[in-house]
Coordinates of N, CA and C and ligand atoms in Angstrom, one line a residue:
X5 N 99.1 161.0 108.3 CA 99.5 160.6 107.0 C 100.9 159.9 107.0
X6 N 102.1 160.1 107.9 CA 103.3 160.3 107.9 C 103.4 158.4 108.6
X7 N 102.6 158.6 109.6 CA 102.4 157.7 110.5 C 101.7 156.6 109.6
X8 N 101.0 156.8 108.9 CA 100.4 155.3 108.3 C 101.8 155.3 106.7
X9 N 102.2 155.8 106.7 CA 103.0 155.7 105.4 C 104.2 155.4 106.5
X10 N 104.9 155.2 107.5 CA 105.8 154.2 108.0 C 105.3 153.0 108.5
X11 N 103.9 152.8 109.0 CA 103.2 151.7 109.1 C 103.0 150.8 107.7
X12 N 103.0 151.1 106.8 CA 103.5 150.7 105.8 C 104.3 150.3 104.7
X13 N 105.1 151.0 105.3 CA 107.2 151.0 105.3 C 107.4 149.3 105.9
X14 N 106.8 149.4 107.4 CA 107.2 148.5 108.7 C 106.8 146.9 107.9
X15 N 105.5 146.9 107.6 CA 104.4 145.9 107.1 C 105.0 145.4 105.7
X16 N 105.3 146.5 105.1 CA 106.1 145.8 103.5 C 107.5 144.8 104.2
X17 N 108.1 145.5 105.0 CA 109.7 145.1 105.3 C 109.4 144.2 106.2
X18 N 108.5 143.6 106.9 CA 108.1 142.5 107.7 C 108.1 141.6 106.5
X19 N 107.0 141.6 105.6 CA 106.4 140.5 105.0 C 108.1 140.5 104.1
X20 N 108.6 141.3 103.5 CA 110.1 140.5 102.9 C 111.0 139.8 103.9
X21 N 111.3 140.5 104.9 CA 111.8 139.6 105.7 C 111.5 138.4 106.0
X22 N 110.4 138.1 106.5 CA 109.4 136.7 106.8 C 110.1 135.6 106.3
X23 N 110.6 134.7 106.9 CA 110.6 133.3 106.2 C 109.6 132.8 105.1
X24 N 109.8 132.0 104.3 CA 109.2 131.5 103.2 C 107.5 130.8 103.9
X25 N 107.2 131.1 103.5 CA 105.5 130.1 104.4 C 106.0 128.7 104.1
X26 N 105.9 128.0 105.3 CA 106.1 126.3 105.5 C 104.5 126.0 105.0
X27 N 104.5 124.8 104.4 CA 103.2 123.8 104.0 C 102.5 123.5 105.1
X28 N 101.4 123.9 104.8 CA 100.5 123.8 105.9 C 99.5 123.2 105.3
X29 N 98.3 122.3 106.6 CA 97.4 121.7 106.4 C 96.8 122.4 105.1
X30 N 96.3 122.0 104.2 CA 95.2 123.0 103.3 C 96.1 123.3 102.1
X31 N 97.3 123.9 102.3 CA 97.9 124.2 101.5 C 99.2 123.7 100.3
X32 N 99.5 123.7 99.5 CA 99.7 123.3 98.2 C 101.4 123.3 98.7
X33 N 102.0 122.3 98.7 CA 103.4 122.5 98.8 C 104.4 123.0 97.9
X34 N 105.2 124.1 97.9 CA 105.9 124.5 96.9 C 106.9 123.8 96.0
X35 N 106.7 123.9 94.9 CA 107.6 122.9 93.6 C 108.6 122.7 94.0
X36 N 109.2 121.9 93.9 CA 110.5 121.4 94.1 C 111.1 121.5 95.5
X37 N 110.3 120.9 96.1 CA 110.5 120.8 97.4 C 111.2 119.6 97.7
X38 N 111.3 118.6 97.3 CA 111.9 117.5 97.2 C 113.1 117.3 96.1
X39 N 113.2 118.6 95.8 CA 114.1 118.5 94.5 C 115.7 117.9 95.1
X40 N 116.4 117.0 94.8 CA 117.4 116.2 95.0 C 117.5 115.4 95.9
X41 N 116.3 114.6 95.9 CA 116.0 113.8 97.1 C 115.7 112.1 95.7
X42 N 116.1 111.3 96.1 CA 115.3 110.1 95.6 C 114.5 109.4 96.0
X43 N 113.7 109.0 95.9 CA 112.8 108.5 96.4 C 112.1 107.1 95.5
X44 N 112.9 106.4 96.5 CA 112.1 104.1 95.7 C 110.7 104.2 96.0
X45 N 110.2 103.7 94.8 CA 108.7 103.0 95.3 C 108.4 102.0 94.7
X46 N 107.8 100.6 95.9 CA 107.9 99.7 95.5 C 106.7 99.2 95.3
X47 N 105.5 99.5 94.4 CA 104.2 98.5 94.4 C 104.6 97.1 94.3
X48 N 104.4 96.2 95.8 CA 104.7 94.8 96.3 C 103.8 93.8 94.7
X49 N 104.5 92.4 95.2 CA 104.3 91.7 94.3 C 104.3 91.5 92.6
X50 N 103.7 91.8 91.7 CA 103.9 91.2 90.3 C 103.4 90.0 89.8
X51 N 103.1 90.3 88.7 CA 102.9 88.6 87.9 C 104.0 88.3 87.2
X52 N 104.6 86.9 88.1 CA 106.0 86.3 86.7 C 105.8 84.6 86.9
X53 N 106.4 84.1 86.3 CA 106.0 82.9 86.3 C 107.8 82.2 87.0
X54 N 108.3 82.8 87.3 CA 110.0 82.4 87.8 C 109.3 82.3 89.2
X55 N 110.5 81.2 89.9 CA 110.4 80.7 91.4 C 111.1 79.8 92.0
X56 N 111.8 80.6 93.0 CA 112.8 80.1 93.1 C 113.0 81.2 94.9
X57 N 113.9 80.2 95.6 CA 114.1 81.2 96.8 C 115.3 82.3 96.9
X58 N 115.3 82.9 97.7 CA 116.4 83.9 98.0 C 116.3 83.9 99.8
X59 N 117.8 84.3 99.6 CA 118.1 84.6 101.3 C 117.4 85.7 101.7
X60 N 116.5 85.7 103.1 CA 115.8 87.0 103.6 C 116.8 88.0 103.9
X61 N 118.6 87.8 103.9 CA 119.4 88.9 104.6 C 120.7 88.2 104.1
X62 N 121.6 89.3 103.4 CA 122.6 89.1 103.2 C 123.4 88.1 104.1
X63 N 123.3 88.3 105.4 CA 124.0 87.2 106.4 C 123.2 86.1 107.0
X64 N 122.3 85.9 106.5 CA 121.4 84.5 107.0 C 121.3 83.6 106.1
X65 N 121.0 82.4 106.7 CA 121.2 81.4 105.8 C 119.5 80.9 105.4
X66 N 118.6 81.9 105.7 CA 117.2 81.7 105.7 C 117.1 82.2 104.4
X67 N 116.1 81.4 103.4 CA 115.8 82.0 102.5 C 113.9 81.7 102.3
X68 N 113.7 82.5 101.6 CA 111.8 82.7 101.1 C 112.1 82.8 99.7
X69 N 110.7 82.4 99.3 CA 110.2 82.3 97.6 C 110.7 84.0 97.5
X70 N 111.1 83.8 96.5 CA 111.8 85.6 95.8 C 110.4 86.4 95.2
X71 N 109.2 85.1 94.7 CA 107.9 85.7 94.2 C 107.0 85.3 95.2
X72 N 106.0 86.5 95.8 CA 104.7 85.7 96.2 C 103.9 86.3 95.3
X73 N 102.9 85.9 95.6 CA 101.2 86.7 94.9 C 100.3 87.2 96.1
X74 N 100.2 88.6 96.0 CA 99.3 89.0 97.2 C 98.5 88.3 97.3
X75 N 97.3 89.2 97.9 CA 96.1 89.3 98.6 C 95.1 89.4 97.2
X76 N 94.1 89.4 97.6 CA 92.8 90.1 96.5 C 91.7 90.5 96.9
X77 N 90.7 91.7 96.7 CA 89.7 92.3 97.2 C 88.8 91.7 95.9
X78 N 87.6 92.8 95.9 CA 86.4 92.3 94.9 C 86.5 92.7 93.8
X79 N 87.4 94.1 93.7 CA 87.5 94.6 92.3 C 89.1 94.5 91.9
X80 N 89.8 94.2 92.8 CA 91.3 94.5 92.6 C 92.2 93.5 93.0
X81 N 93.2 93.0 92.5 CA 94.3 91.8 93.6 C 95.0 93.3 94.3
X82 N 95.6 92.6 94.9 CA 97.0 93.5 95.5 C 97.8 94.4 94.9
X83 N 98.0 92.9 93.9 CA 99.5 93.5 93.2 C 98.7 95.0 91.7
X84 N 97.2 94.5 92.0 CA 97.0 96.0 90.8 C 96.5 96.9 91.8
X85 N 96.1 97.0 92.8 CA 95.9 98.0 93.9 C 97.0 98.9 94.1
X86 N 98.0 97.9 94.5 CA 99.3 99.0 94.8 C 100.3 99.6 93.7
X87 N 99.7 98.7 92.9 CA 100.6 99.5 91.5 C 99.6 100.6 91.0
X88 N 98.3 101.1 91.4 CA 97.6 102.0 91.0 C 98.2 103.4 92.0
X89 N 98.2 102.9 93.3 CA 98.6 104.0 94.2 C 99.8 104.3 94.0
X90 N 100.5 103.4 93.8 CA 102.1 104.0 93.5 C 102.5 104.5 92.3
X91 N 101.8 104.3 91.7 CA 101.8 105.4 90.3 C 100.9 106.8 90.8
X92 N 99.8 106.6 91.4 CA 99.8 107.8 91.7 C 101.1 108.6 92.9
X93 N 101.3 108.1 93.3 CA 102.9 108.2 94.0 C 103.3 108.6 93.7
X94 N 104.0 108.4 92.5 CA 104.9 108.8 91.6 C 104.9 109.8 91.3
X95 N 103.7 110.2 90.5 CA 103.5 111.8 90.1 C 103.5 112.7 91.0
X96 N 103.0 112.5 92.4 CA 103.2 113.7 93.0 C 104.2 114.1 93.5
X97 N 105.1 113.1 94.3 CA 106.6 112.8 94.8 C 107.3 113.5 93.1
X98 N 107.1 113.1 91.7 CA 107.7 114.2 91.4 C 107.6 115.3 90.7
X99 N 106.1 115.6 91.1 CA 105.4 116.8 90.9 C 106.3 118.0 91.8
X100 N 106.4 116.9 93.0 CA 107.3 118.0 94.3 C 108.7 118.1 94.0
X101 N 109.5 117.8 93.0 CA 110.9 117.7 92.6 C 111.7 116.4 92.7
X102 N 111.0 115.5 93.6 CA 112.0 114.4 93.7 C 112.3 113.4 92.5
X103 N 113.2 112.8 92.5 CA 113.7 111.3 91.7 C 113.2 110.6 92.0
X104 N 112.0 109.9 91.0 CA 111.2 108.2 91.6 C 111.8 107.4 91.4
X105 N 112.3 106.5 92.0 CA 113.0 105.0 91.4 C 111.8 103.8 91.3
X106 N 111.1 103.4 90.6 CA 109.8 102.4 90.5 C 110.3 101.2 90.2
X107 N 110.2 100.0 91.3 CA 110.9 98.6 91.1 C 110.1 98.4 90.3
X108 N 108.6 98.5 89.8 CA 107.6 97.6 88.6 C 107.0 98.6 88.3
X109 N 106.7 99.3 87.0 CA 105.7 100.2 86.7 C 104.7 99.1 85.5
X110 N 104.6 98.4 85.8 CA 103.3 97.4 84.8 C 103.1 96.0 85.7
X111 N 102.1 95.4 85.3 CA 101.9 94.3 86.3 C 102.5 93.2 86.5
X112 N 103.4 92.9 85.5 CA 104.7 91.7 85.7 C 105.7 92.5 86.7
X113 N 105.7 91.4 87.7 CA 107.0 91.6 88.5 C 108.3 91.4 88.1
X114 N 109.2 92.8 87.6 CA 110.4 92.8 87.3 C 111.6 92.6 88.3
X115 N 111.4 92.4 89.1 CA 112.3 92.1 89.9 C 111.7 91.3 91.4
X116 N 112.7 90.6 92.1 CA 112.6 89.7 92.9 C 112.8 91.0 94.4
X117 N 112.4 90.4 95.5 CA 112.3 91.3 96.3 C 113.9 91.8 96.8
X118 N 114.8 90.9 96.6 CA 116.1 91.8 96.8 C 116.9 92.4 96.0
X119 N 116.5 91.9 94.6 CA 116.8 93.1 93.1 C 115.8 94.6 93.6
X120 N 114.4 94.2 94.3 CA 113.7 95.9 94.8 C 114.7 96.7 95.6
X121 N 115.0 95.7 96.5 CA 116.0 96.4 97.6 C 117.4 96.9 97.3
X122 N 117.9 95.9 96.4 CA 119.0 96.4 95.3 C 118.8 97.9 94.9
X123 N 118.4 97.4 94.0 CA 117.7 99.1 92.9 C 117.9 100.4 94.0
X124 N 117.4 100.5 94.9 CA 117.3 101.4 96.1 C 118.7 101.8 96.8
X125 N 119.1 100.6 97.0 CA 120.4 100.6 97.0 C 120.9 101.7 96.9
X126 N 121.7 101.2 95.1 CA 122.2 101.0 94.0 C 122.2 103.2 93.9
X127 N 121.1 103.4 93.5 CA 121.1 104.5 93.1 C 120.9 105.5 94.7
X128 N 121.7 105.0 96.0 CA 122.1 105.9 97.1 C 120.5 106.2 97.2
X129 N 119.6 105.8 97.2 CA 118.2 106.3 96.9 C 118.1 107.1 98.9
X130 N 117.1 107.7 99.3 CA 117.2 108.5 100.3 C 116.2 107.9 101.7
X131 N 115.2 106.9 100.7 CA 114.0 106.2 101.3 C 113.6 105.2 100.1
X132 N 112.9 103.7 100.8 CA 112.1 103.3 100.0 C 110.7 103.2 100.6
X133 N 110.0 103.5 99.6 CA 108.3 103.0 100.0 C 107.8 101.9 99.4
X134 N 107.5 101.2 100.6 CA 107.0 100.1 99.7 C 105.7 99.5 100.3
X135 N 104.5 99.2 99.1 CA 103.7 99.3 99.5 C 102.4 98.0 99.0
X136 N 102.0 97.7 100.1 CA 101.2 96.7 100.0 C 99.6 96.9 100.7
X137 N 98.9 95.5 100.7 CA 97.3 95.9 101.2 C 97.2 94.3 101.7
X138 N 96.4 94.0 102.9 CA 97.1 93.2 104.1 C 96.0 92.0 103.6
X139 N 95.6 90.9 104.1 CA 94.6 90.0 104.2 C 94.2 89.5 105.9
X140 N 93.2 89.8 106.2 CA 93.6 89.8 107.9 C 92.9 88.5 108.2
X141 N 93.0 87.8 109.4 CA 92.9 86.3 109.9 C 91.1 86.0 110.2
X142 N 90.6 87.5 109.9 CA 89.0 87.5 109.8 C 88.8 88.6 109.5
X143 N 87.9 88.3 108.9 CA 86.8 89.7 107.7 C 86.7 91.0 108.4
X144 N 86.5 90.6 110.0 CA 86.4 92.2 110.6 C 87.7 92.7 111.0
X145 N 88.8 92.6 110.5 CA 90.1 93.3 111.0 C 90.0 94.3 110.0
X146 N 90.5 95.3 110.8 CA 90.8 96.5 109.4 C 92.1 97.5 110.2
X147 N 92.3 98.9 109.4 CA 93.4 99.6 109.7 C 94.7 99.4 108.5
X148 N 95.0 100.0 109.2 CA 96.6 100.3 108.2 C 98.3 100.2 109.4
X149 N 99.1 99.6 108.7 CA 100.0 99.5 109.7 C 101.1 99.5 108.9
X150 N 102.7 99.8 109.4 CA 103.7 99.7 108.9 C 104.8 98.5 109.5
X151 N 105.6 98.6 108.2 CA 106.5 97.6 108.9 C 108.0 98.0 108.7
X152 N 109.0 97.8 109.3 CA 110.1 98.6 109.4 C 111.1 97.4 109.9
X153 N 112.3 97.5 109.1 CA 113.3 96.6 109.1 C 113.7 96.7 111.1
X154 N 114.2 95.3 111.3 CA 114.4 95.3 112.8 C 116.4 95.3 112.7
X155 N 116.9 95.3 114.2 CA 118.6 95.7 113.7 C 118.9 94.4 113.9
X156 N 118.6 93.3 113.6 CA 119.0 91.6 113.7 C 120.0 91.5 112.4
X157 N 119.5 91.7 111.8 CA 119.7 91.9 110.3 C 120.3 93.1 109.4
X158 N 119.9 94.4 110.0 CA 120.1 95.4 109.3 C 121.0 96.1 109.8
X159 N 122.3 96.4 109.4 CA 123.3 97.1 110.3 C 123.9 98.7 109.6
X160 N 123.2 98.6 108.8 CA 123.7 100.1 108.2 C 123.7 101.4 109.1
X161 N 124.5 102.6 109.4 CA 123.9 103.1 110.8 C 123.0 104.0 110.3
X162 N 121.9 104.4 111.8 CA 120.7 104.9 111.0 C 120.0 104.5 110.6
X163 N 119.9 103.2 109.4 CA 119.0 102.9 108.8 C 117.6 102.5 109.8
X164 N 117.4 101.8 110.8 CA 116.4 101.1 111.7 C 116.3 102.5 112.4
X165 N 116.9 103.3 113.1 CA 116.0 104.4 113.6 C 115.2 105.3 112.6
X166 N 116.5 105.8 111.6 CA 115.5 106.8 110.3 C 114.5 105.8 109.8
X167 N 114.3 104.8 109.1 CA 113.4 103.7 108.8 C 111.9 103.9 109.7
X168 N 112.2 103.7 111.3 CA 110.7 103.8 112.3 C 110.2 105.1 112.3
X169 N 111.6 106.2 112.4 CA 110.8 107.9 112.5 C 110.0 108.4 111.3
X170 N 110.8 107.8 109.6 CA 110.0 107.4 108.6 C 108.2 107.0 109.2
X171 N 108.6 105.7 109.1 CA 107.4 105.1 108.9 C 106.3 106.3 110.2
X172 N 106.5 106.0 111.3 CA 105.8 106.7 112.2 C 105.0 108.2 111.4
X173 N 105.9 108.8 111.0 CA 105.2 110.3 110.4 C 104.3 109.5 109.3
X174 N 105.0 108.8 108.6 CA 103.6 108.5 107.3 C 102.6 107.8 107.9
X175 N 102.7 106.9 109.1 CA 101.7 106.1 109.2 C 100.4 107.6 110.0
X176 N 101.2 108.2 110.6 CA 99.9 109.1 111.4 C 99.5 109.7 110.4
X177 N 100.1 110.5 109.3 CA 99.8 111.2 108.1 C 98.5 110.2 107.4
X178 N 98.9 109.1 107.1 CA 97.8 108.6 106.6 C 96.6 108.3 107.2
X179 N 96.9 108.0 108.6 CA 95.7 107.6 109.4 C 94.8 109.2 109.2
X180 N 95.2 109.7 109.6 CA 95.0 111.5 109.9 C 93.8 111.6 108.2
X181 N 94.4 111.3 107.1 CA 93.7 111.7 106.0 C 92.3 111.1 105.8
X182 N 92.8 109.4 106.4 CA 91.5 108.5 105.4 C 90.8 108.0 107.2
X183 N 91.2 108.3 107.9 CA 90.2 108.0 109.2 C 90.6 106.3 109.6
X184 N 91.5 105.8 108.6 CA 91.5 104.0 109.2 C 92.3 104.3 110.5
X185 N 91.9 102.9 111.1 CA 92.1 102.5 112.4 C 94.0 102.7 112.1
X186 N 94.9 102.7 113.2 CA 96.4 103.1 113.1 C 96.5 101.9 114.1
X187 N 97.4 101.2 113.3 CA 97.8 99.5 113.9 C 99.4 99.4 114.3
X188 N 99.8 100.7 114.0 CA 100.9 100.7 114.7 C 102.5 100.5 113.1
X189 N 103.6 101.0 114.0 CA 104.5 100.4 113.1 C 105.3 99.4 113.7
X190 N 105.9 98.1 113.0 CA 106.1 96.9 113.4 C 107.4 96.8 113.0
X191 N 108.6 96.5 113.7 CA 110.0 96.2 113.3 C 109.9 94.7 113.0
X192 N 110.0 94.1 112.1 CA 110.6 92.7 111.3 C 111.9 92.2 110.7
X193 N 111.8 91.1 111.0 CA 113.4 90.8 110.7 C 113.2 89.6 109.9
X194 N 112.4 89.0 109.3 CA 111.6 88.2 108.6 C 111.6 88.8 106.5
X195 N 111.6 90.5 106.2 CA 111.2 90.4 105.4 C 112.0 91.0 104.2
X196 N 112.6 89.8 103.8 CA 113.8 90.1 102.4 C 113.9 91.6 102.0
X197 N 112.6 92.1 101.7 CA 113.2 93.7 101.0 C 113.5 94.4 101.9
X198 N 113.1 94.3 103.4 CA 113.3 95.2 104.2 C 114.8 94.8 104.9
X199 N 115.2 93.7 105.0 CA 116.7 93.0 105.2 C 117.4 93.5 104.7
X200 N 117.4 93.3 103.3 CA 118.7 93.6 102.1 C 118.5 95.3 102.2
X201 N 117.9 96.2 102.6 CA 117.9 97.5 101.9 C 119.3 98.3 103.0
X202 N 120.0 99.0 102.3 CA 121.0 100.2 103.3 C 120.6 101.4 103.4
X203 N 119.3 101.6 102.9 CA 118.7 102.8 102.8 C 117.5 103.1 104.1
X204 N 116.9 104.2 104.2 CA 115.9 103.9 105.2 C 114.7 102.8 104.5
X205 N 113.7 102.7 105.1 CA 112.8 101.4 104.5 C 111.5 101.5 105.2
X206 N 110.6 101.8 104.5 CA 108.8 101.4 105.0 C 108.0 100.7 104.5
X207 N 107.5 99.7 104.9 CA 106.6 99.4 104.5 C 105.0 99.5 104.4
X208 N 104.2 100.3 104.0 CA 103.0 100.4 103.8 C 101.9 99.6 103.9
X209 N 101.2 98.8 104.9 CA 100.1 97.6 104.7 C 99.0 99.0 104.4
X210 N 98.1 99.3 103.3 CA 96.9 100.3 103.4 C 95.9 100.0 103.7
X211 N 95.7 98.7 103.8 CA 94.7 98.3 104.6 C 94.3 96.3 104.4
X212 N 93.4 96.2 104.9 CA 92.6 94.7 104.5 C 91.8 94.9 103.4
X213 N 92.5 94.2 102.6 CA 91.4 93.9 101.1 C 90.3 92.6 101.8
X214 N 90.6 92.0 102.6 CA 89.5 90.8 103.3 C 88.5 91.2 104.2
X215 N 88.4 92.9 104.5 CA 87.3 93.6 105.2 C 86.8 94.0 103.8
X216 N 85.6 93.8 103.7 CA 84.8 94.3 103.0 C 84.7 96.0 102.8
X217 N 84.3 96.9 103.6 CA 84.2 97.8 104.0 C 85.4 99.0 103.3
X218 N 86.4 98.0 104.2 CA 87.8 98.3 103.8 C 88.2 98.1 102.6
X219 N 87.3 97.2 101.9 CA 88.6 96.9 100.7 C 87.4 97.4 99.3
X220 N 86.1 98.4 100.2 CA 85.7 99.1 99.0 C 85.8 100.5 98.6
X221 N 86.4 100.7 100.0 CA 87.3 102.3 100.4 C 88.4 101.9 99.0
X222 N 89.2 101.3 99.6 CA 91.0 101.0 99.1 C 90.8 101.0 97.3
X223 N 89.3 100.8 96.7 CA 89.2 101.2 95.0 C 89.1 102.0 94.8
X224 N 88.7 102.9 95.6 CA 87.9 104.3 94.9 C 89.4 105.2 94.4
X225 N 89.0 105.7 94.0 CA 90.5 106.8 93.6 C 90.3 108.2 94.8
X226 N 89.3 108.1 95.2 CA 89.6 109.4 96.4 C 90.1 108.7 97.5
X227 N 89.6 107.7 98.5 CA 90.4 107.1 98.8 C 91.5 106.7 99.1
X228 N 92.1 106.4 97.8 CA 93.8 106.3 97.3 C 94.5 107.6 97.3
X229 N 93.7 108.5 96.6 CA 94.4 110.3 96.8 C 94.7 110.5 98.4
X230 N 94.0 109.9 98.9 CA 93.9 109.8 100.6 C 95.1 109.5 101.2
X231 N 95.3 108.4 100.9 CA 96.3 107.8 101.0 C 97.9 108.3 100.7
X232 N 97.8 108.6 99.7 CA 99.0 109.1 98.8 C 99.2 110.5 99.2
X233 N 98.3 111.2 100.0 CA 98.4 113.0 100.3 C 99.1 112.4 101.9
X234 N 98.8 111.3 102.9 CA 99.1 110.9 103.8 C 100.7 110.5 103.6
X235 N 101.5 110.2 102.6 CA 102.0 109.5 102.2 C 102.8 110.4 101.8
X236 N 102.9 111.5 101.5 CA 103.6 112.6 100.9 C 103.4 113.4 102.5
X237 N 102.7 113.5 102.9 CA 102.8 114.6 104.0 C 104.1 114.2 105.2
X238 N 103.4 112.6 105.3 CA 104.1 112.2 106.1 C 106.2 112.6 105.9
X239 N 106.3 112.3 104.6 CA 107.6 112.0 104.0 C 108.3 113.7 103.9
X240 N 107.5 114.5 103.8 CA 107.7 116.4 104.2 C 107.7 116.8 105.3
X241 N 106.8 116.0 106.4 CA 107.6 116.2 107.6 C 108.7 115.4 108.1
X242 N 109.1 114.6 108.0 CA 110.4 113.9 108.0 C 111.5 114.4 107.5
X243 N 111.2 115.6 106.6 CA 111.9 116.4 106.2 C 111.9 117.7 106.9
X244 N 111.2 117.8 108.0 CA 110.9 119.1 108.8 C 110.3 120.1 107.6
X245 N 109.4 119.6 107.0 CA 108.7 120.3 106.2 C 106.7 120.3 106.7
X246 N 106.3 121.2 107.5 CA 105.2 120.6 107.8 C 103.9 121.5 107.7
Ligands
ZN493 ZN1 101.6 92.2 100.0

């Protein structure tokens, strides 16, 4: 009797002592886990009728159109694809306590790609996600890949290593959920929002809207939950949260 009534003494004062349970596969991450964290998200592109160029990098004399217009699948363009995901984005990132910063929450593009990077900036933000859906050079390409500012361009310190260790956790995270092919993450020095940002920076390609296959996955809303659980996992273990 004595003996199981200190085996039970032992077992209570274990489980208080215990560290907090870390988020695990299956399980539900605790509220406010991200609480004082900010976090940009950029659903790429917009509808505006403005055009006009901007410099790809504060110190280069190279400039690109400030507006493009994605890609398009059978039921979606780009620019409403990734504004669906990234609004789902949003709620969960601050379901988990964080600050969303949203460069476009409706389908006109409010801002030019270095006013996105601005914004991010601006508000010391902690990461931007930004996120697009690819067009590939033939129908059978598919996968998901990242793209990550290269240091030609980007001299903030930190930013180009935290930016790759970023992108790398979310790109396995995502591959890991929705089963697409993993194409790797890609340093660029080519792409205005990823130039201008001092913050860390990813870019998200979720797939080929020009694979068929692929771009009937990338409508479904489970799919996209797919994505966006890959996408939040990724960004909690970057946080040594796993
Ligand atoms: Zn795009």
């Amino acid at each position: 009797m004595k003996k199981k009534f200190w085996k039970t003494v032992f077992l209570a004062a274990a489980l208080l002592l215990s560290p907090p349970p870390l988020f695990s596969k299956g399980a539900k991450a605790p509220q406010d886990i991200l609480k004082g964290r900010i976090i940009c998200i950029d659903p790429g592109h917009g509808l505006t009728k403005k055009k006009y160029n901007e410099k790809i990098a504060p110190t280069s004399t190279k400039t690109k159109p400030a507006f493009v217009s994605g890609t398009r699948g059978a039921k979606y363009t780009e620019e409403q694809l990734v504004l669906i995901v990234g609004k789902k984005l949003q709620t969960r990132l601050q379901e988990l306590g964080a600050t969303v910063l949203m460069t476009r929450e409706t389908h006109e593009a409010e801002r030019s790609n270095i006013e996105r990077a601005v914004l991010a900036n601006e508000a010391g933000a902690d990461m931007a996600v930004r996120l697009h859906a690819d067009a590939g050079p033939t129908k059978a390409v598919s996968g998901m890949h990242m793209l990550v500012p290269s240091s030609e361009y980007v001299k903030t310190p930190g930013v180009v290593a935290e930016s790759k260790k970023l992108a790398q956790l979310v790109l396995k995270n995502c591959v890991a959920e929705t089963g697409a092919k993993n194409r790797g993450v890609m340093e660029r020095s080519d792409m205005t929002g990823l130039n201008w940002s001092t913050v860390p920076v990813i870019l998200l390609e979720m797939g080929f809207m020009t694979n068929a296959q692929e771009d009937a996955l990338l409508s479904t809303d489970a799919y996209q939950e797919k994505i966006v659980n890959g996408i939040v996992r990724g960004i909690l273990e970057y946080y040594g949260v796993k």
